[in-house]
Amino acid sequence: MLATAPGRVNLIGDHTDYTGGLVLPMAIDLATTVEGVPGGDEVRLTSEELPGPAVVPLDVAEPQECEPPWARFVAGVVAVTTPARGFTGVVSTTLPVGAGLSSSAALEVALALALGFEGSALELALACQRAEQLASGVPCGVMDQLASAAGVAGHALLIDCTTLAVTPVPIPEDVEVVVVPSGDVRRLAESAYAERRAQCEAAIALIGPLAQATAQDVATVADPVVRARARHVVTENRRVRDMVAAMAAGEVAACGALMVASHESLRVDFEVSTPRLDALVAELVATPGVHGARLTGAGFGGCVVALTRPGTLRRGWRVQAVGGAEVVRW
Ligand code: GLA
């Protein structure tokens, strides 16, 4: 059995998925593979990149307590998908682990397929989102797992996180998508993520679903922090819509400007950037041939995504949009 699942980079629309908003990620040509043989009553995986085997009994109760840490994601998948048989195999990845390109989502999705998960790409993504939440304790949204499960070659995915409808959006032909690591290790990401989500929920309690809220609604929120968080989400949803229109029209300069505005909103209103991410975005945006750049994913470190004229940047990863996860061989 051999299953593979891609990582993702989000072009625009961050911290919008868990309030039913819009996101625009693409599955990328860096991926995680799980290969092995079904059987037995435990899932036993070794990794070519990470230390220690992950050994998880089929009746695992507390995924968060497993060691080594990557075994928690294995345990999350086992707990959610409840496979009838165990599995012995090897995990390998071309994704940088923990850099914000959804290496954990790729592991979950590839493993669920290797363990025999049957269902649609959406069902696979929802199961793996639950696995991620169990493993990490972070109340993440569905973007990463859905991008990995439902990727379309040459396209970004417009995901409406209220309806979970996925609409492929062609990447303009005359651009490159480049991912540049900031070198910042993500710190306090788990607690800060949960805090941001709680602040968004506080805003929803006041003005209703943020996916439908207007700037006028946001202005009625008294607490300045909750107001700023809501303003990010409401303006970011609008930017995703505008980005899809700009991509369709081939207006790459407009795409770049939207990415820069997204970064500013994540920096000022959502406060999930870091000085290194800010400096990297500023440096990239000042480079001739770069249309725009922004932090991508949860923030607090991780990577910047840049949209460029082909051949502009000689650093980071030049990524292609690829198809979603699949069983390569039974
Ligand atoms: C992480 C989460 C996603 C999403 C992003 C921010 O990657 O796993 O669900 O919330 O952060 O956009």
mmCIF file of C-alpha atoms and ligand atoms in Angstrom:
data_model
loop_
_atom_site.group_PDB
_atom_site.id
_atom_site.type_symbol
_atom_site.label_atom_id
_atom_site.label_comp_id
_atom_site.label_asym_id
_atom_site.label_seq_id
_atom_site.Cartn_x
_atom_site.Cartn_y
_atom_site.Cartn_z
ATOM 1 C CA MET A 1 0.000 0.000 0.000
ATOM 2 C CA LEU A 2 1.366 3.377 -1.004
ATOM 3 C CA ALA A 3 -0.506 6.651 -0.422
ATOM 4 C CA THR A 4 0.673 10.203 -0.968
ATOM 5 C CA ALA A 5 -0.670 13.615 0.071
ATOM 6 C CA PRO A 6 0.603 17.096 -0.824
ATOM 7 C CA GLY A 7 1.310 20.018 1.477
ATOM 8 C CA ARG A 8 -0.301 23.367 0.737
ATOM 9 C CA VAL A 9 0.462 27.023 0.500
ATOM 10 C CA ASN A 10 -2.303 29.556 1.029
ATOM 11 C CA LEU A 11 -2.262 32.367 -1.542
ATOM 12 C CA ILE A 12 -4.684 34.533 0.470
ATOM 13 C CA GLY A 13 -7.388 34.167 3.112
ATOM 14 C CA ASP A 14 -5.777 33.395 6.458
ATOM 15 C CA HIS A 15 -7.573 33.045 9.780
ATOM 16 C CA THR A 16 -10.869 33.023 7.910
ATOM 17 C CA ASP A 17 -11.590 29.285 7.659
ATOM 18 C CA TYR A 18 -12.745 28.696 11.242
ATOM 19 C CA THR A 19 -15.400 31.417 10.976
ATOM 20 C CA GLY A 20 -16.907 30.083 7.756
ATOM 21 C CA GLY A 21 -14.981 32.492 5.520
ATOM 22 C CA LEU A 22 -13.108 32.223 2.229
ATOM 23 C CA VAL A 23 -9.627 30.811 1.629
ATOM 24 C CA LEU A 24 -7.527 30.308 -1.519
ATOM 25 C CA PRO A 25 -4.869 27.639 -0.941
ATOM 26 C CA MET A 26 -3.201 25.358 -3.480
ATOM 27 C CA ALA A 27 -1.819 21.852 -3.026
ATOM 28 C CA ILE A 28 1.922 21.922 -3.812
ATOM 29 C CA ASP A 29 4.483 19.597 -5.334
ATOM 30 C CA LEU A 30 6.019 18.788 -1.960
ATOM 31 C CA ALA A 31 4.348 15.785 -0.402
ATOM 32 C CA THR A 32 4.273 13.075 2.236
ATOM 33 C CA THR A 33 4.154 9.379 1.388
ATOM 34 C CA VAL A 34 3.099 6.444 3.574
ATOM 35 C CA GLU A 35 4.091 2.995 2.349
ATOM 36 C CA GLY A 36 3.553 -0.307 4.118
ATOM 37 C CA VAL A 37 1.576 -3.438 4.756
ATOM 38 C CA PRO A 38 -1.779 -3.694 6.572
ATOM 39 C CA GLY A 39 -2.150 -6.159 9.457
ATOM 40 C CA GLY A 40 -1.787 -6.616 13.209
ATOM 41 C CA ASP A 41 -3.404 -4.634 15.992
ATOM 42 C CA GLU A 42 -1.230 -1.524 16.035
ATOM 43 C CA VAL A 43 -0.042 1.124 13.572
ATOM 44 C CA ARG A 44 3.755 1.110 13.524
ATOM 45 C CA LEU A 45 5.501 3.705 11.377
ATOM 46 C CA THR A 46 9.089 4.778 11.029
ATOM 47 C CA SER A 47 10.018 8.106 9.476
ATOM 48 C CA GLU A 48 12.905 8.856 7.174
ATOM 49 C CA GLU A 49 13.050 12.387 8.580
ATOM 50 C CA LEU A 50 11.984 12.196 12.236
ATOM 51 C CA PRO A 51 13.350 10.129 15.141
ATOM 52 C CA GLY A 52 11.750 7.123 16.771
ATOM 53 C CA PRO A 53 9.027 4.808 15.531
ATOM 54 C CA ALA A 54 5.415 5.856 16.079
ATOM 55 C CA VAL A 55 3.631 2.882 17.610
ATOM 56 C CA VAL A 56 -0.095 3.393 18.153
ATOM 57 C CA PRO A 57 -2.591 0.758 19.357
ATOM 58 C CA LEU A 58 -5.852 0.634 17.394
ATOM 59 C CA ASP A 59 -7.798 1.553 20.552
ATOM 60 C CA VAL A 60 -5.654 4.622 21.333
ATOM 61 C CA ALA A 61 -7.498 6.914 23.768
ATOM 62 C CA GLU A 62 -5.297 10.006 24.235
ATOM 63 C CA PRO A 63 -3.498 10.942 20.991
ATOM 64 C CA GLN A 64 -1.986 14.029 22.627
ATOM 65 C CA GLU A 65 -0.010 11.891 25.053
ATOM 66 C CA CYS A 66 1.811 9.817 22.424
ATOM 67 C CA GLU A 67 5.574 10.019 21.924
ATOM 68 C CA PRO A 68 7.509 10.984 19.879
ATOM 69 C CA PRO A 69 5.452 14.103 19.074
ATOM 70 C CA TRP A 70 4.793 13.127 15.446
ATOM 71 C CA ALA A 71 3.136 9.939 16.747
ATOM 72 C CA ARG A 72 0.303 12.189 17.996
ATOM 73 C CA PHE A 73 -0.782 12.837 14.429
ATOM 74 C CA VAL A 74 -0.657 9.121 13.676
ATOM 75 C CA ALA A 75 -2.724 8.499 16.811
ATOM 76 C CA GLY A 76 -5.211 11.230 15.842
ATOM 77 C CA VAL A 77 -5.810 9.548 12.493
ATOM 78 C CA VAL A 78 -6.156 6.113 14.101
ATOM 79 C CA ALA A 79 -8.610 7.476 16.705
ATOM 80 C CA VAL A 80 -10.782 9.181 14.080
ATOM 81 C CA THR A 81 -10.725 6.622 11.264
ATOM 82 C CA THR A 82 -10.870 3.507 13.527
ATOM 83 C CA PRO A 83 -9.243 1.125 11.001
ATOM 84 C CA ALA A 84 -10.134 -2.562 11.322
ATOM 85 C CA ARG A 85 -6.510 -3.646 10.956
ATOM 86 C CA GLY A 86 -3.135 -2.255 11.960
ATOM 87 C CA PHE A 87 -0.348 -1.244 9.591
ATOM 88 C CA THR A 88 3.436 -1.396 9.437
ATOM 89 C CA GLY A 89 5.220 1.040 7.209
ATOM 90 C CA VAL A 90 7.465 3.996 6.480
ATOM 91 C CA VAL A 91 6.682 7.712 6.203
ATOM 92 C CA SER A 92 8.782 9.962 4.007
ATOM 93 C CA THR A 93 8.292 13.574 2.995
ATOM 94 C CA THR A 94 9.734 16.243 0.755
ATOM 95 C CA LEU A 95 7.953 18.910 2.853
ATOM 96 C CA PRO A 96 9.911 20.938 5.387
ATOM 97 C CA VAL A 97 8.452 19.753 8.702
ATOM 98 C CA GLY A 98 6.839 22.437 10.868
ATOM 99 C CA ALA A 99 7.497 25.278 8.414
ATOM 100 C CA GLY A 100 3.854 26.184 7.858
ATOM 101 C CA LEU A 101 3.307 24.183 4.651
ATOM 102 C CA SER A 102 0.927 21.737 6.340
ATOM 103 C CA SER A 103 3.286 18.827 6.815
ATOM 104 C CA SER A 104 0.993 17.523 9.559
ATOM 105 C CA ALA A 105 -2.098 17.694 7.323
ATOM 106 C CA ALA A 106 -0.202 15.851 4.575
ATOM 107 C CA LEU A 107 0.788 13.117 7.043
ATOM 108 C CA GLU A 108 -2.785 12.769 8.303
ATOM 109 C CA VAL A 109 -4.317 12.608 4.830
ATOM 110 C CA ALA A 110 -1.734 10.166 3.419
ATOM 111 C CA LEU A 111 -2.015 7.947 6.485
ATOM 112 C CA ALA A 112 -5.818 7.912 6.481
ATOM 113 C CA LEU A 113 -5.721 6.715 2.854
ATOM 114 C CA ALA A 114 -3.036 4.129 3.643
ATOM 115 C CA LEU A 115 -5.211 2.808 6.485
ATOM 116 C CA GLY A 116 -8.050 2.275 3.992
ATOM 117 C CA PHE A 117 -10.216 5.374 4.556
ATOM 118 C CA GLU A 118 -13.100 5.411 2.121
ATOM 119 C CA GLY A 119 -15.072 8.537 1.351
ATOM 120 C CA SER A 120 -15.033 11.778 -0.595
ATOM 121 C CA ALA A 121 -12.179 14.285 -0.467
ATOM 122 C CA LEU A 122 -14.337 16.423 1.831
ATOM 123 C CA GLU A 123 -15.037 13.515 4.193
ATOM 124 C CA LEU A 124 -11.325 12.701 4.224
ATOM 125 C CA ALA A 125 -10.472 16.324 5.036
ATOM 126 C CA LEU A 126 -13.040 16.600 7.832
ATOM 127 C CA ALA A 127 -11.794 13.370 9.430
ATOM 128 C CA CYS A 128 -8.192 14.594 9.247
ATOM 129 C CA GLN A 129 -9.109 18.041 10.626
ATOM 130 C CA ARG A 130 -10.549 16.223 13.646
ATOM 131 C CA ALA A 131 -7.379 14.111 13.857
ATOM 132 C CA GLU A 132 -5.249 17.277 13.858
ATOM 133 C CA GLN A 133 -7.379 18.812 16.615
ATOM 134 C CA LEU A 134 -7.097 15.660 18.738
ATOM 135 C CA ALA A 135 -3.360 15.408 18.149
ATOM 136 C CA SER A 136 -2.389 19.024 18.715
ATOM 137 C CA GLY A 137 -5.183 20.439 20.849
ATOM 138 C CA VAL A 138 -5.355 23.350 18.382
ATOM 139 C CA PRO A 139 -8.902 24.207 17.202
ATOM 140 C CA CYS A 140 -7.782 24.446 13.571
ATOM 141 C CA GLY A 141 -10.046 24.990 10.583
ATOM 142 C CA VAL A 142 -10.401 22.662 7.592
ATOM 143 C CA MET A 143 -8.298 24.530 5.010
ATOM 144 C CA ASP A 144 -5.063 22.540 5.235
ATOM 145 C CA GLN A 145 -6.594 19.080 5.107
ATOM 146 C CA LEU A 146 -9.063 20.043 2.378
ATOM 147 C CA ALA A 147 -6.344 21.598 0.205
ATOM 148 C CA SER A 148 -4.304 18.406 0.563
ATOM 149 C CA ALA A 149 -7.257 16.116 -0.157
ATOM 150 C CA ALA A 150 -8.880 18.080 -2.991
ATOM 151 C CA GLY A 151 -5.991 19.772 -4.841
ATOM 152 C CA VAL A 152 -6.312 20.371 -8.592
ATOM 153 C CA ALA A 153 -3.235 20.630 -10.841
ATOM 154 C CA GLY A 154 -2.606 24.152 -12.096
ATOM 155 C CA HIS A 155 -5.297 25.608 -9.825
ATOM 156 C CA ALA A 156 -5.732 27.234 -6.465
ATOM 157 C CA LEU A 157 -8.883 26.223 -4.560
ATOM 158 C CA LEU A 158 -11.464 28.780 -3.546
ATOM 159 C CA ILE A 159 -13.029 27.193 -0.471
ATOM 160 C CA ASP A 160 -16.170 28.617 1.075
ATOM 161 C CA CYS A 161 -15.810 27.380 4.646
ATOM 162 C CA THR A 162 -19.539 27.846 5.339
ATOM 163 C CA THR A 163 -20.771 25.568 2.541
ATOM 164 C CA LEU A 164 -17.417 23.719 2.117
ATOM 165 C CA ALA A 165 -17.813 24.178 -1.645
ATOM 166 C CA VAL A 166 -14.466 23.950 -3.450
ATOM 167 C CA THR A 167 -14.040 25.916 -6.708
ATOM 168 C CA PRO A 168 -10.782 25.455 -8.645
ATOM 169 C CA VAL A 169 -9.294 28.771 -9.804
ATOM 170 C CA PRO A 170 -6.625 28.622 -12.555
ATOM 171 C CA ILE A 171 -3.238 30.059 -11.584
ATOM 172 C CA PRO A 172 -2.321 32.698 -14.207
ATOM 173 C CA GLU A 173 0.264 31.308 -16.610
ATOM 174 C CA ASP A 174 2.833 34.066 -16.444
ATOM 175 C CA VAL A 175 3.550 33.894 -12.712
ATOM 176 C CA GLU A 176 5.516 31.812 -10.262
ATOM 177 C CA VAL A 177 4.491 31.043 -6.712
ATOM 178 C CA VAL A 178 7.541 31.036 -4.456
ATOM 179 C CA VAL A 179 7.582 30.041 -0.792
ATOM 180 C CA VAL A 180 10.375 31.542 1.301
ATOM 181 C CA PRO A 181 10.975 30.360 4.887
ATOM 182 C CA SER A 182 11.389 33.148 7.438
ATOM 183 C CA GLY A 183 13.623 31.023 9.631
ATOM 184 C CA ASP A 184 11.392 31.911 12.593
ATOM 185 C CA VAL A 185 10.385 28.833 14.522
ATOM 186 C CA ARG A 186 6.696 29.106 15.343
ATOM 187 C CA ARG A 187 6.426 29.954 19.033
ATOM 188 C CA LEU A 188 3.296 30.021 21.169
ATOM 189 C CA ALA A 189 1.447 29.255 17.963
ATOM 190 C CA GLU A 190 -0.957 26.827 19.628
ATOM 191 C CA SER A 191 -2.141 29.083 22.449
ATOM 192 C CA ALA A 192 -2.168 32.236 20.304
ATOM 193 C CA TYR A 193 -4.202 30.440 17.608
ATOM 194 C CA ALA A 194 -6.829 29.348 20.149
ATOM 195 C CA GLU A 195 -6.912 32.881 21.569
ATOM 196 C CA ARG A 196 -7.497 34.394 18.108
ATOM 197 C CA ARG A 197 -10.273 31.928 17.446
ATOM 198 C CA ALA A 198 -11.916 32.804 20.780
ATOM 199 C CA GLN A 199 -11.700 36.513 19.911
ATOM 200 C CA CYS A 200 -13.420 35.841 16.591
ATOM 201 C CA GLU A 201 -16.133 33.946 18.429
ATOM 202 C CA ALA A 202 -16.571 36.906 20.776
ATOM 203 C CA ALA A 203 -17.131 39.080 17.698
ATOM 204 C CA ILE A 204 -19.645 36.591 16.268
ATOM 205 C CA ALA A 205 -21.607 36.696 19.545
ATOM 206 C CA LEU A 206 -21.969 40.454 19.029
ATOM 207 C CA ILE A 207 -22.482 40.893 15.269
ATOM 208 C CA GLY A 208 -23.328 37.440 13.905
ATOM 209 C CA PRO A 209 -21.450 35.329 11.332
ATOM 210 C CA LEU A 210 -18.329 37.178 10.168
ATOM 211 C CA ALA A 211 -18.718 35.737 6.661
ATOM 212 C CA GLN A 212 -21.775 37.987 6.265
ATOM 213 C CA ALA A 213 -20.712 40.914 8.454
ATOM 214 C CA THR A 214 -20.030 44.381 7.012
ATOM 215 C CA ALA A 215 -17.580 47.125 7.953
ATOM 216 C CA GLN A 216 -20.506 48.910 9.647
ATOM 217 C CA ASP A 217 -21.190 45.830 11.803
ATOM 218 C CA VAL A 218 -17.518 45.663 12.764
ATOM 219 C CA ALA A 219 -17.526 49.338 13.764
ATOM 220 C CA THR A 220 -20.170 48.593 16.434
ATOM 221 C CA VAL A 221 -17.838 46.265 18.366
ATOM 222 C CA ALA A 222 -16.690 48.182 21.456
ATOM 223 C CA ASP A 223 -13.654 46.142 22.473
ATOM 224 C CA PRO A 224 -10.765 47.405 20.302
ATOM 225 C CA VAL A 225 -8.993 44.022 20.113
ATOM 226 C CA VAL A 226 -12.126 42.062 19.197
ATOM 227 C CA ARG A 227 -13.005 44.814 16.686
ATOM 228 C CA ALA A 228 -9.579 44.566 15.046
ATOM 229 C CA ARG A 229 -9.790 40.765 14.800
ATOM 230 C CA ALA A 230 -13.228 41.004 13.190
ATOM 231 C CA ARG A 231 -12.008 43.732 10.827
ATOM 232 C CA HIS A 232 -9.230 41.436 9.620
ATOM 233 C CA VAL A 233 -11.650 38.597 8.920
ATOM 234 C CA VAL A 234 -14.232 40.762 7.143
ATOM 235 C CA THR A 235 -11.648 42.551 4.982
ATOM 236 C CA GLU A 236 -9.750 39.306 4.292
ATOM 237 C CA ASN A 237 -12.892 37.601 2.976
ATOM 238 C CA ARG A 238 -13.319 40.549 0.598
ATOM 239 C CA ARG A 239 -9.675 40.282 -0.500
ATOM 240 C CA VAL A 240 -10.119 36.597 -1.335
ATOM 241 C CA ARG A 241 -13.055 37.466 -3.586
ATOM 242 C CA ASP A 242 -11.058 40.277 -5.204
ATOM 243 C CA MET A 243 -8.068 37.966 -5.685
ATOM 244 C CA VAL A 244 -10.184 35.397 -7.534
ATOM 245 C CA ALA A 245 -11.469 38.158 -9.832
ATOM 246 C CA ALA A 246 -7.953 39.543 -10.381
ATOM 247 C CA MET A 247 -6.607 36.051 -11.179
ATOM 248 C CA ALA A 248 -9.402 35.454 -13.670
ATOM 249 C CA ALA A 249 -8.603 38.770 -15.349
ATOM 250 C CA GLY A 250 -4.853 38.030 -15.352
ATOM 251 C CA GLU A 251 -4.247 41.213 -13.335
ATOM 252 C CA VAL A 252 -1.156 39.988 -11.533
ATOM 253 C CA ALA A 253 -0.208 43.413 -10.128
ATOM 254 C CA ALA A 254 -3.643 43.618 -8.481
ATOM 255 C CA CYS A 255 -3.129 40.093 -7.082
ATOM 256 C CA GLY A 256 0.165 41.207 -5.584
ATOM 257 C CA ALA A 257 -1.354 44.334 -4.036
ATOM 258 C CA LEU A 258 -4.072 42.212 -2.396
ATOM 259 C CA MET A 259 -1.418 39.905 -0.933
ATOM 260 C CA VAL A 260 0.444 42.860 0.553
ATOM 261 C CA ALA A 261 -2.809 44.243 2.004
ATOM 262 C CA SER A 262 -3.514 40.803 3.493
ATOM 263 C CA HIS A 263 -0.125 40.772 5.181
ATOM 264 C CA GLU A 264 -0.745 44.238 6.638
ATOM 265 C CA SER A 265 -4.091 43.133 8.014
ATOM 266 C CA LEU A 266 -2.564 39.989 9.552
ATOM 267 C CA ARG A 267 0.217 42.141 11.033
ATOM 268 C CA VAL A 268 -1.811 45.051 12.380
ATOM 269 C CA ASP A 269 -5.350 43.778 13.013
ATOM 270 C CA PHE A 270 -4.802 40.069 13.635
ATOM 271 C CA GLU A 271 -1.294 40.392 15.165
ATOM 272 C CA VAL A 272 0.048 37.053 13.941
ATOM 273 C CA SER A 273 3.144 38.297 12.125
ATOM 274 C CA THR A 274 6.699 38.520 13.428
ATOM 275 C CA PRO A 275 9.452 41.108 12.764
ATOM 276 C CA ARG A 276 11.239 38.561 10.555
ATOM 277 C CA LEU A 277 8.146 37.865 8.478
ATOM 278 C CA ASP A 278 7.571 41.617 8.103
ATOM 279 C CA ALA A 279 11.179 42.225 7.047
ATOM 280 C CA LEU A 280 11.060 39.362 4.557
ATOM 281 C CA VAL A 281 7.812 40.595 2.996
ATOM 282 C CA ALA A 282 9.238 44.134 2.735
ATOM 283 C CA GLU A 283 12.440 42.851 1.145
ATOM 284 C CA LEU A 284 10.600 40.655 -1.356
ATOM 285 C CA VAL A 285 8.073 43.344 -2.292
ATOM 286 C CA ALA A 286 10.966 45.749 -2.994
ATOM 287 C CA THR A 287 12.508 43.226 -5.424
ATOM 288 C CA PRO A 288 11.780 43.984 -9.103
ATOM 289 C CA GLY A 289 9.572 41.253 -10.569
ATOM 290 C CA VAL A 290 7.822 40.443 -7.278
ATOM 291 C CA HIS A 291 4.114 41.279 -7.618
ATOM 292 C CA GLY A 292 3.335 40.745 -3.933
ATOM 293 C CA ALA A 293 4.141 38.720 -0.828
ATOM 294 C CA ARG A 294 2.541 37.853 2.495
ATOM 295 C CA LEU A 295 2.875 35.509 5.412
ATOM 296 C CA THR A 296 1.015 32.280 4.713
ATOM 297 C CA GLY A 297 -0.819 29.994 7.121
ATOM 298 C CA ALA A 298 -1.231 30.577 10.832
ATOM 299 C CA GLY A 299 1.681 33.025 11.198
ATOM 300 C CA PHE A 300 3.799 33.411 14.352
ATOM 301 C CA GLY A 301 6.735 32.366 12.113
ATOM 302 C CA GLY A 302 6.776 29.972 9.193
ATOM 303 C CA CYS A 303 6.872 31.028 5.550
ATOM 304 C CA VAL A 304 6.124 33.899 3.191
ATOM 305 C CA VAL A 305 4.431 33.256 -0.148
ATOM 306 C CA ALA A 306 5.388 35.483 -3.070
ATOM 307 C CA LEU A 307 3.817 35.890 -6.505
ATOM 308 C CA THR A 308 6.501 36.751 -9.041
ATOM 309 C CA ARG A 309 7.391 37.132 -12.674
ATOM 310 C CA PRO A 310 8.971 33.805 -13.761
ATOM 311 C CA GLY A 311 12.651 33.523 -12.886
ATOM 312 C CA THR A 312 12.652 36.419 -10.406
ATOM 313 C CA LEU A 313 13.631 34.718 -7.147
ATOM 314 C CA ARG A 314 16.428 32.233 -6.607
ATOM 315 C CA ARG A 315 15.526 31.278 -3.053
ATOM 316 C CA GLY A 316 12.942 29.226 -1.234
ATOM 317 C CA TRP A 317 10.741 26.745 -3.080
ATOM 318 C CA ARG A 318 9.179 27.498 -6.462
ATOM 319 C CA VAL A 319 5.983 25.497 -6.085
ATOM 320 C CA GLN A 320 3.484 24.152 -8.620
ATOM 321 C CA ALA A 321 -0.187 23.535 -7.928
ATOM 322 C CA VAL A 322 -0.805 19.773 -7.995
ATOM 323 C CA GLY A 323 -3.652 17.296 -7.648
ATOM 324 C CA GLY A 324 -4.844 16.068 -4.253
ATOM 325 C CA ALA A 325 -3.977 13.042 -2.164
ATOM 326 C CA GLU A 326 -4.244 9.576 -3.688
ATOM 327 C CA VAL A 327 -3.603 5.908 -3.205
ATOM 328 C CA VAL A 328 -0.774 5.211 -5.627
ATOM 329 C CA ARG A 329 -0.707 1.437 -5.168
ATOM 330 C CA TRP A 330 -2.883 -0.960 -3.189
HETATM 331 C C1 GLA B 1 -3.541 26.864 10.229
HETATM 332 C C2 GLA B 1 -4.838 26.086 10.399
HETATM 333 C C3 GLA B 1 -5.829 26.429 9.291
HETATM 334 C C4 GLA B 1 -6.007 27.938 9.154
HETATM 335 C C5 GLA B 1 -4.653 28.648 9.099
HETATM 336 C C6 GLA B 1 -4.791 30.145 9.121
HETATM 337 O O1 GLA B 1 -2.862 26.466 9.073
HETATM 338 O O2 GLA B 1 -4.593 24.701 10.399
HETATM 339 O O3 GLA B 1 -7.054 25.792 9.536
HETATM 340 O O4 GLA B 1 -6.801 28.441 10.186
HETATM 341 O O5 GLA B 1 -3.811 28.261 10.170
HETATM 342 O O6 GLA B 1 -5.433 30.581 7.974
#
